[in-house]
Amino acid sequence: KAAGGFTFTFQGREQILNTNFSRYLLDSLAKARGGTTPTAQDSAKLRSEMATILAPFVGGPRRGLDQCHDITVYPALGLAGGACEGYGLLLDIRDPVNPVRLDAVADSNFSYWHSATFNNDGTKILFSDEWGGGGSPKCPPTGPKEWGANAIFTIGPDRKMHFQSYYKLPTVQTSVENCVAHNGSLIPIPDRDVMVQAWYQGGISVFDWTNPDRPFEIAFFDRGPVDSARQGNGGSWSAYWYNGNIYT
């Protein structure tokens, strides 16, 4: 702003408009009025009508489900779970050419439904919330424990999802560490549902969700902030069990 740049608000966060993109928009405004070179008039118009001008590029106001970020399939059971940005979906894919939506869930505590994980026998499904695209420090000593967390649902005989509880990294982080739920995977332990998950600068958490009402942490790794003096992005992007080891 101090340098005369343009900013815009997207999903509640103010962001800087890319310089090349702002030049493109200014040139378009100049051409629309019959000019060849952007003027202060075009600059003022871009600032005052930024939301309307950007709507075709960022989707405008959110009107509900329009795409999925991540879909996990369980072919043996004919099920798929879709983390669809604003919703969680359960799909019947026994006929993959004609998938059927079995159920949909929403949650006002969730910002961005990022990924879906089935437990081993397909009786539960876990959705993660990558709040703020992974750039938010959502693990402070205080604040809602439901934000940037996981939501655990059971899948009933009716093939509907039933909410049970949230799981969030229990170790608090500083205000400069981006920390939200991200990629994880199941650890194959007979008769138990155990998962390892990445939390950006929160590190990784290994937790047991065999009892969907009371998930609990059993191990963790936390390397500390990337920069203790200022907020930045970094940390663990993914965590995977493979052949007795966890790789992050």
mmCIF file of C-alpha atoms in Angstrom:
data_model
loop_
_atom_site.group_PDB
_atom_site.id
_atom_site.type_symbol
_atom_site.label_atom_id
_atom_site.label_comp_id
_atom_site.label_asym_id
_atom_site.label_seq_id
_atom_site.Cartn_x
_atom_site.Cartn_y
_atom_site.Cartn_z
ATOM 1 C CA LYS A 1 0.000 0.000 0.000
ATOM 2 C CA ALA A 2 2.831 2.403 0.912
ATOM 3 C CA ALA A 3 4.346 1.834 -2.535
ATOM 4 C CA GLY A 4 1.037 2.388 -4.304
ATOM 5 C CA GLY A 5 0.346 -1.300 -4.877
ATOM 6 C CA PHE A 6 -3.072 -2.923 -4.993
ATOM 7 C CA THR A 7 -4.545 -5.281 -2.413
ATOM 8 C CA PHE A 8 -7.662 -7.415 -2.400
ATOM 9 C CA THR A 9 -9.555 -9.514 0.147
ATOM 10 C CA PHE A 10 -9.986 -13.220 -0.531
ATOM 11 C CA GLN A 11 -11.653 -15.641 1.918
ATOM 12 C CA GLY A 12 -11.370 -13.026 4.659
ATOM 13 C CA ARG A 13 -7.659 -12.304 4.175
ATOM 14 C CA GLU A 14 -6.131 -9.201 2.614
ATOM 15 C CA GLN A 15 -3.581 -10.115 -0.029
ATOM 16 C CA ILE A 16 -1.294 -8.278 -2.444
ATOM 17 C CA LEU A 17 -2.349 -8.227 -6.080
ATOM 18 C CA ASN A 18 0.411 -9.527 -8.335
ATOM 19 C CA THR A 19 2.156 -6.645 -10.150
ATOM 20 C CA ASN A 20 1.864 -8.193 -13.613
ATOM 21 C CA PHE A 21 -1.796 -8.999 -13.023
ATOM 22 C CA SER A 22 -2.550 -5.466 -11.840
ATOM 23 C CA ARG A 23 -0.916 -4.105 -15.019
ATOM 24 C CA TYR A 24 -3.104 -6.431 -17.077
ATOM 25 C CA LEU A 25 -6.239 -5.190 -15.288
ATOM 26 C CA LEU A 26 -5.244 -1.542 -15.691
ATOM 27 C CA ASP A 27 -4.583 -2.052 -19.400
ATOM 28 C CA SER A 28 -8.000 -3.707 -19.730
ATOM 29 C CA LEU A 29 -9.699 -0.759 -18.029
ATOM 30 C CA ALA A 30 -7.888 1.663 -20.307
ATOM 31 C CA LYS A 31 -8.962 -0.262 -23.415
ATOM 32 C CA ALA A 32 -12.551 -0.469 -22.149
ATOM 33 C CA ARG A 33 -12.807 3.353 -22.137
ATOM 34 C CA GLY A 34 -11.067 3.631 -25.529
ATOM 35 C CA GLY A 35 -7.629 4.570 -24.231
ATOM 36 C CA THR A 36 -4.230 3.016 -24.746
ATOM 37 C CA THR A 37 -2.393 3.907 -21.527
ATOM 38 C CA PRO A 38 -3.747 3.505 -17.969
ATOM 39 C CA THR A 39 -4.364 6.741 -16.091
ATOM 40 C CA ALA A 40 -5.104 7.753 -12.509
ATOM 41 C CA GLN A 41 -8.772 7.348 -13.433
ATOM 42 C CA ASP A 42 -8.203 3.681 -14.233
ATOM 43 C CA SER A 43 -6.223 3.203 -11.034
ATOM 44 C CA ALA A 44 -8.995 4.721 -8.940
ATOM 45 C CA LYS A 45 -11.588 2.549 -10.690
ATOM 46 C CA LEU A 46 -9.569 -0.593 -10.011
ATOM 47 C CA ARG A 47 -9.285 0.273 -6.322
ATOM 48 C CA SER A 48 -12.961 1.142 -5.863
ATOM 49 C CA GLU A 49 -14.320 -1.791 -7.884
ATOM 50 C CA MET A 50 -11.686 -4.399 -7.030
ATOM 51 C CA ALA A 51 -14.139 -7.037 -5.735
ATOM 52 C CA THR A 52 -16.330 -6.847 -8.840
ATOM 53 C CA ILE A 53 -13.401 -6.801 -11.264
ATOM 54 C CA LEU A 54 -11.749 -9.828 -9.614
ATOM 55 C CA ALA A 55 -14.970 -11.838 -9.243
ATOM 56 C CA PRO A 56 -14.559 -13.724 -12.559
ATOM 57 C CA PHE A 57 -11.006 -14.689 -11.553
ATOM 58 C CA VAL A 58 -11.541 -15.745 -7.914
ATOM 59 C CA GLY A 59 -15.075 -17.059 -8.213
ATOM 60 C CA GLY A 60 -16.903 -14.148 -6.618
ATOM 61 C CA PRO A 61 -19.121 -14.744 -3.585
ATOM 62 C CA ARG A 62 -19.177 -18.367 -2.419
ATOM 63 C CA ARG A 63 -22.479 -19.945 -3.376
ATOM 64 C CA GLY A 64 -21.802 -23.464 -2.201
ATOM 65 C CA LEU A 65 -19.999 -26.551 -3.413
ATOM 66 C CA ASP A 66 -18.336 -26.196 -6.812
ATOM 67 C CA GLN A 67 -15.233 -28.371 -6.621
ATOM 68 C CA CYS A 68 -13.334 -30.886 -4.500
ATOM 69 C CA HIS A 69 -9.805 -30.395 -3.249
ATOM 70 C CA ASP A 70 -9.078 -34.045 -2.571
ATOM 71 C CA ILE A 71 -10.936 -37.336 -3.056
ATOM 72 C CA THR A 72 -9.968 -40.618 -1.380
ATOM 73 C CA VAL A 73 -11.331 -43.880 -2.790
ATOM 74 C CA TYR A 74 -11.804 -47.215 -1.023
ATOM 75 C CA PRO A 75 -12.459 -49.506 -4.032
ATOM 76 C CA ALA A 76 -12.959 -52.693 -2.003
ATOM 77 C CA LEU A 77 -15.946 -51.109 -0.259
ATOM 78 C CA GLY A 78 -17.149 -49.074 -3.233
ATOM 79 C CA LEU A 79 -16.817 -45.815 -1.296
ATOM 80 C CA ALA A 80 -15.136 -42.470 -1.876
ATOM 81 C CA GLY A 81 -14.740 -39.525 0.470
ATOM 82 C CA GLY A 82 -14.542 -36.036 -0.970
ATOM 83 C CA ALA A 83 -13.077 -33.038 0.853
ATOM 84 C CA CYS A 84 -14.771 -30.381 -1.220
ATOM 85 C CA GLU A 85 -13.547 -27.060 0.187
ATOM 86 C CA GLY A 86 -16.881 -26.192 1.813
ATOM 87 C CA TYR A 87 -18.293 -29.668 2.409
ATOM 88 C CA GLY A 88 -17.462 -33.295 3.057
ATOM 89 C CA LEU A 89 -19.023 -35.849 0.698
ATOM 90 C CA LEU A 90 -19.538 -39.606 0.834
ATOM 91 C CA LEU A 91 -19.906 -41.276 -2.566
ATOM 92 C CA ASP A 92 -20.983 -44.700 -3.738
ATOM 93 C CA ILE A 93 -18.525 -45.673 -6.505
ATOM 94 C CA ARG A 94 -19.465 -49.332 -6.967
ATOM 95 C CA ASP A 95 -20.448 -48.294 -10.485
ATOM 96 C CA PRO A 96 -17.574 -45.905 -11.215
ATOM 97 C CA VAL A 97 -19.200 -44.633 -14.389
ATOM 98 C CA ASN A 98 -22.238 -43.513 -12.393
ATOM 99 C CA PRO A 99 -21.133 -42.421 -8.897
ATOM 100 C CA VAL A 100 -23.903 -41.586 -6.424
ATOM 101 C CA ARG A 101 -23.739 -39.064 -3.607
ATOM 102 C CA LEU A 102 -24.736 -40.840 -0.387
ATOM 103 C CA ASP A 103 -24.316 -37.969 2.055
ATOM 104 C CA ALA A 104 -22.910 -34.480 2.546
ATOM 105 C CA VAL A 105 -21.833 -32.731 5.739
ATOM 106 C CA ALA A 106 -20.932 -29.137 6.560
ATOM 107 C CA ASP A 107 -19.383 -27.525 9.627
ATOM 108 C CA SER A 108 -19.271 -23.828 10.539
ATOM 109 C CA ASN A 109 -15.999 -24.474 12.409
ATOM 110 C CA PHE A 110 -14.312 -25.610 9.192
ATOM 111 C CA SER A 111 -12.755 -23.144 6.774
ATOM 112 C CA TYR A 112 -11.330 -25.360 3.997
ATOM 113 C CA TRP A 113 -12.164 -29.079 3.747
ATOM 114 C CA HIS A 114 -8.814 -30.340 2.502
ATOM 115 C CA SER A 115 -8.613 -34.140 2.586
ATOM 116 C CA ALA A 116 -10.501 -37.288 3.583
ATOM 117 C CA THR A 117 -9.207 -40.487 5.233
ATOM 118 C CA PHE A 118 -11.123 -43.733 5.796
ATOM 119 C CA ASN A 119 -10.235 -46.005 8.679
ATOM 120 C CA ASN A 120 -9.207 -49.591 7.909
ATOM 121 C CA ASP A 121 -12.671 -51.177 7.864
ATOM 122 C CA GLY A 122 -14.449 -48.207 6.303
ATOM 123 C CA THR A 123 -16.685 -47.518 9.304
ATOM 124 C CA LYS A 124 -15.230 -44.051 9.913
ATOM 125 C CA ILE A 125 -14.053 -41.117 7.865
ATOM 126 C CA LEU A 126 -11.843 -38.218 8.936
ATOM 127 C CA PHE A 127 -11.806 -34.818 7.221
ATOM 128 C CA SER A 128 -9.020 -32.263 7.714
ATOM 129 C CA ASP A 129 -9.372 -28.490 7.684
ATOM 130 C CA GLU A 130 -6.492 -26.630 6.050
ATOM 131 C CA TRP A 131 -7.530 -23.279 7.456
ATOM 132 C CA GLY A 132 -6.171 -20.323 5.472
ATOM 133 C CA GLY A 133 -4.454 -22.552 2.943
ATOM 134 C CA GLY A 134 -1.973 -23.663 5.576
ATOM 135 C CA GLY A 135 -0.641 -20.176 6.278
ATOM 136 C CA SER A 136 -2.417 -19.498 9.569
ATOM 137 C CA PRO A 137 -1.066 -19.925 13.126
ATOM 138 C CA LYS A 138 -4.062 -21.875 14.447
ATOM 139 C CA CYS A 139 -2.372 -23.691 17.371
ATOM 140 C CA PRO A 140 -1.941 -20.913 19.979
ATOM 141 C CA PRO A 141 -2.365 -21.428 23.753
ATOM 142 C CA THR A 142 -5.849 -19.930 23.479
ATOM 143 C CA GLY A 143 -8.456 -20.020 20.740
ATOM 144 C CA PRO A 144 -10.983 -22.501 19.373
ATOM 145 C CA LYS A 145 -9.706 -26.070 19.341
ATOM 146 C CA GLU A 146 -11.988 -26.831 16.384
ATOM 147 C CA TRP A 147 -10.254 -24.445 13.951
ATOM 148 C CA GLY A 148 -7.705 -25.969 11.573
ATOM 149 C CA ALA A 149 -8.402 -29.418 13.030
ATOM 150 C CA ASN A 150 -9.823 -32.796 11.974
ATOM 151 C CA ALA A 151 -13.485 -33.813 12.159
ATOM 152 C CA ILE A 152 -14.234 -37.492 12.724
ATOM 153 C CA PHE A 153 -17.449 -39.128 11.497
ATOM 154 C CA THR A 154 -18.762 -42.662 11.735
ATOM 155 C CA ILE A 155 -20.423 -44.211 8.681
ATOM 156 C CA GLY A 156 -23.636 -45.910 9.750
ATOM 157 C CA PRO A 157 -25.551 -48.848 8.252
ATOM 158 C CA ASP A 158 -27.625 -46.184 6.495
ATOM 159 C CA ARG A 159 -24.387 -45.121 4.703
ATOM 160 C CA LYS A 160 -24.691 -41.674 6.254
ATOM 161 C CA MET A 161 -21.975 -39.771 8.102
ATOM 162 C CA HIS A 162 -22.472 -39.050 11.805
ATOM 163 C CA PHE A 163 -20.213 -36.503 13.533
ATOM 164 C CA GLN A 164 -18.325 -37.759 16.600
ATOM 165 C CA SER A 165 -15.507 -35.407 17.591
ATOM 166 C CA TYR A 166 -12.602 -33.171 16.596
ATOM 167 C CA TYR A 167 -8.910 -33.921 16.836
ATOM 168 C CA LYS A 168 -6.341 -31.142 16.877
ATOM 169 C CA LEU A 169 -2.617 -31.101 17.549
ATOM 170 C CA PRO A 170 -2.523 -30.795 21.376
ATOM 171 C CA THR A 171 0.897 -29.128 21.605
ATOM 172 C CA VAL A 172 0.559 -25.328 21.497
ATOM 173 C CA GLN A 173 2.620 -23.351 19.004
ATOM 174 C CA THR A 174 3.767 -19.754 18.843
ATOM 175 C CA SER A 175 2.035 -16.920 17.001
ATOM 176 C CA VAL A 176 4.686 -17.028 14.229
ATOM 177 C CA GLU A 177 4.180 -20.723 13.355
ATOM 178 C CA ASN A 178 1.662 -21.668 10.673
ATOM 179 C CA CYS A 179 -0.121 -24.681 12.122
ATOM 180 C CA VAL A 180 -3.180 -26.427 10.680
ATOM 181 C CA ALA A 181 -4.103 -29.988 9.757
ATOM 182 C CA HIS A 182 -2.579 -31.254 6.515
ATOM 183 C CA ASN A 183 -1.562 -34.512 4.806
ATOM 184 C CA GLY A 184 -1.391 -37.742 6.755
ATOM 185 C CA SER A 185 -1.768 -41.500 6.438
ATOM 186 C CA LEU A 186 -2.894 -44.541 8.381
ATOM 187 C CA ILE A 187 -0.398 -46.691 10.270
ATOM 188 C CA PRO A 188 -1.402 -50.359 9.771
ATOM 189 C CA ILE A 189 -2.005 -51.630 13.312
ATOM 190 C CA PRO A 190 -4.497 -54.528 13.652
ATOM 191 C CA ASP A 191 -7.758 -53.646 15.400
ATOM 192 C CA ARG A 192 -6.761 -50.000 15.874
ATOM 193 C CA ASP A 193 -7.133 -46.812 13.873
ATOM 194 C CA VAL A 194 -3.877 -44.881 14.161
ATOM 195 C CA MET A 195 -2.841 -42.046 11.893
ATOM 196 C CA VAL A 196 0.244 -39.879 11.448
ATOM 197 C CA GLN A 197 -0.402 -36.351 10.209
ATOM 198 C CA ALA A 198 1.569 -33.254 9.243
ATOM 199 C CA TRP A 199 0.766 -29.889 10.850
ATOM 200 C CA TYR A 200 3.213 -27.560 9.054
ATOM 201 C CA GLN A 201 5.320 -25.838 11.740
ATOM 202 C CA GLY A 202 3.365 -27.773 14.349
ATOM 203 C CA GLY A 203 5.410 -30.784 13.232
ATOM 204 C CA ILE A 204 3.756 -34.201 13.062
ATOM 205 C CA SER A 205 1.309 -35.941 15.363
ATOM 206 C CA VAL A 206 0.591 -39.668 15.703
ATOM 207 C CA PHE A 207 -2.884 -40.187 17.144
ATOM 208 C CA ASP A 208 -5.325 -42.982 17.879
ATOM 209 C CA TRP A 209 -8.937 -42.535 16.736
ATOM 210 C CA THR A 210 -10.142 -46.082 17.330
ATOM 211 C CA ASN A 211 -12.726 -44.538 19.657
ATOM 212 C CA PRO A 212 -14.086 -41.767 17.423
ATOM 213 C CA ASP A 213 -15.411 -39.860 20.445
ATOM 214 C CA ARG A 214 -12.029 -39.657 22.169
ATOM 215 C CA PRO A 215 -9.065 -39.449 19.790
ATOM 216 C CA PHE A 216 -5.732 -38.963 21.561
ATOM 217 C CA GLU A 217 -2.095 -38.337 20.676
ATOM 218 C CA ILE A 218 0.449 -41.103 21.252
ATOM 219 C CA ALA A 219 3.591 -39.559 19.689
ATOM 220 C CA PHE A 220 4.812 -36.345 18.081
ATOM 221 C CA PHE A 221 7.768 -34.552 16.498
ATOM 222 C CA ASP A 222 8.132 -30.757 16.638
ATOM 223 C CA ARG A 223 11.249 -29.028 15.298
ATOM 224 C CA GLY A 224 10.313 -25.525 16.489
ATOM 225 C CA PRO A 225 9.603 -22.370 14.453
ATOM 226 C CA VAL A 226 11.369 -21.697 11.169
ATOM 227 C CA ASP A 227 11.946 -18.104 12.340
ATOM 228 C CA SER A 228 11.188 -17.197 15.950
ATOM 229 C CA ALA A 229 11.135 -13.457 15.200
ATOM 230 C CA ARG A 230 8.518 -13.249 12.451
ATOM 231 C CA GLN A 231 5.704 -15.225 10.906
ATOM 232 C CA GLY A 232 6.529 -17.346 7.886
ATOM 233 C CA ASN A 233 5.527 -20.560 6.154
ATOM 234 C CA GLY A 234 7.269 -23.886 6.521
ATOM 235 C CA GLY A 235 7.293 -27.089 8.522
ATOM 236 C CA SER A 236 5.948 -30.532 7.712
ATOM 237 C CA TRP A 237 3.806 -30.744 4.563
ATOM 238 C CA SER A 238 3.089 -34.482 4.679
ATOM 239 C CA ALA A 239 3.732 -37.511 6.869
ATOM 240 C CA TYR A 240 3.679 -41.121 5.703
ATOM 241 C CA TRP A 241 4.213 -44.487 7.356
ATOM 242 C CA TYR A 242 6.214 -46.914 5.230
ATOM 243 C CA ASN A 243 7.777 -50.228 6.242
ATOM 244 C CA GLY A 244 8.143 -49.401 9.931
ATOM 245 C CA ASN A 245 9.268 -45.804 9.526
ATOM 246 C CA ILE A 246 7.546 -42.406 9.312
ATOM 247 C CA TYR A 247 8.744 -40.003 6.635
ATOM 248 C CA THR A 248 7.884 -36.302 6.703
#
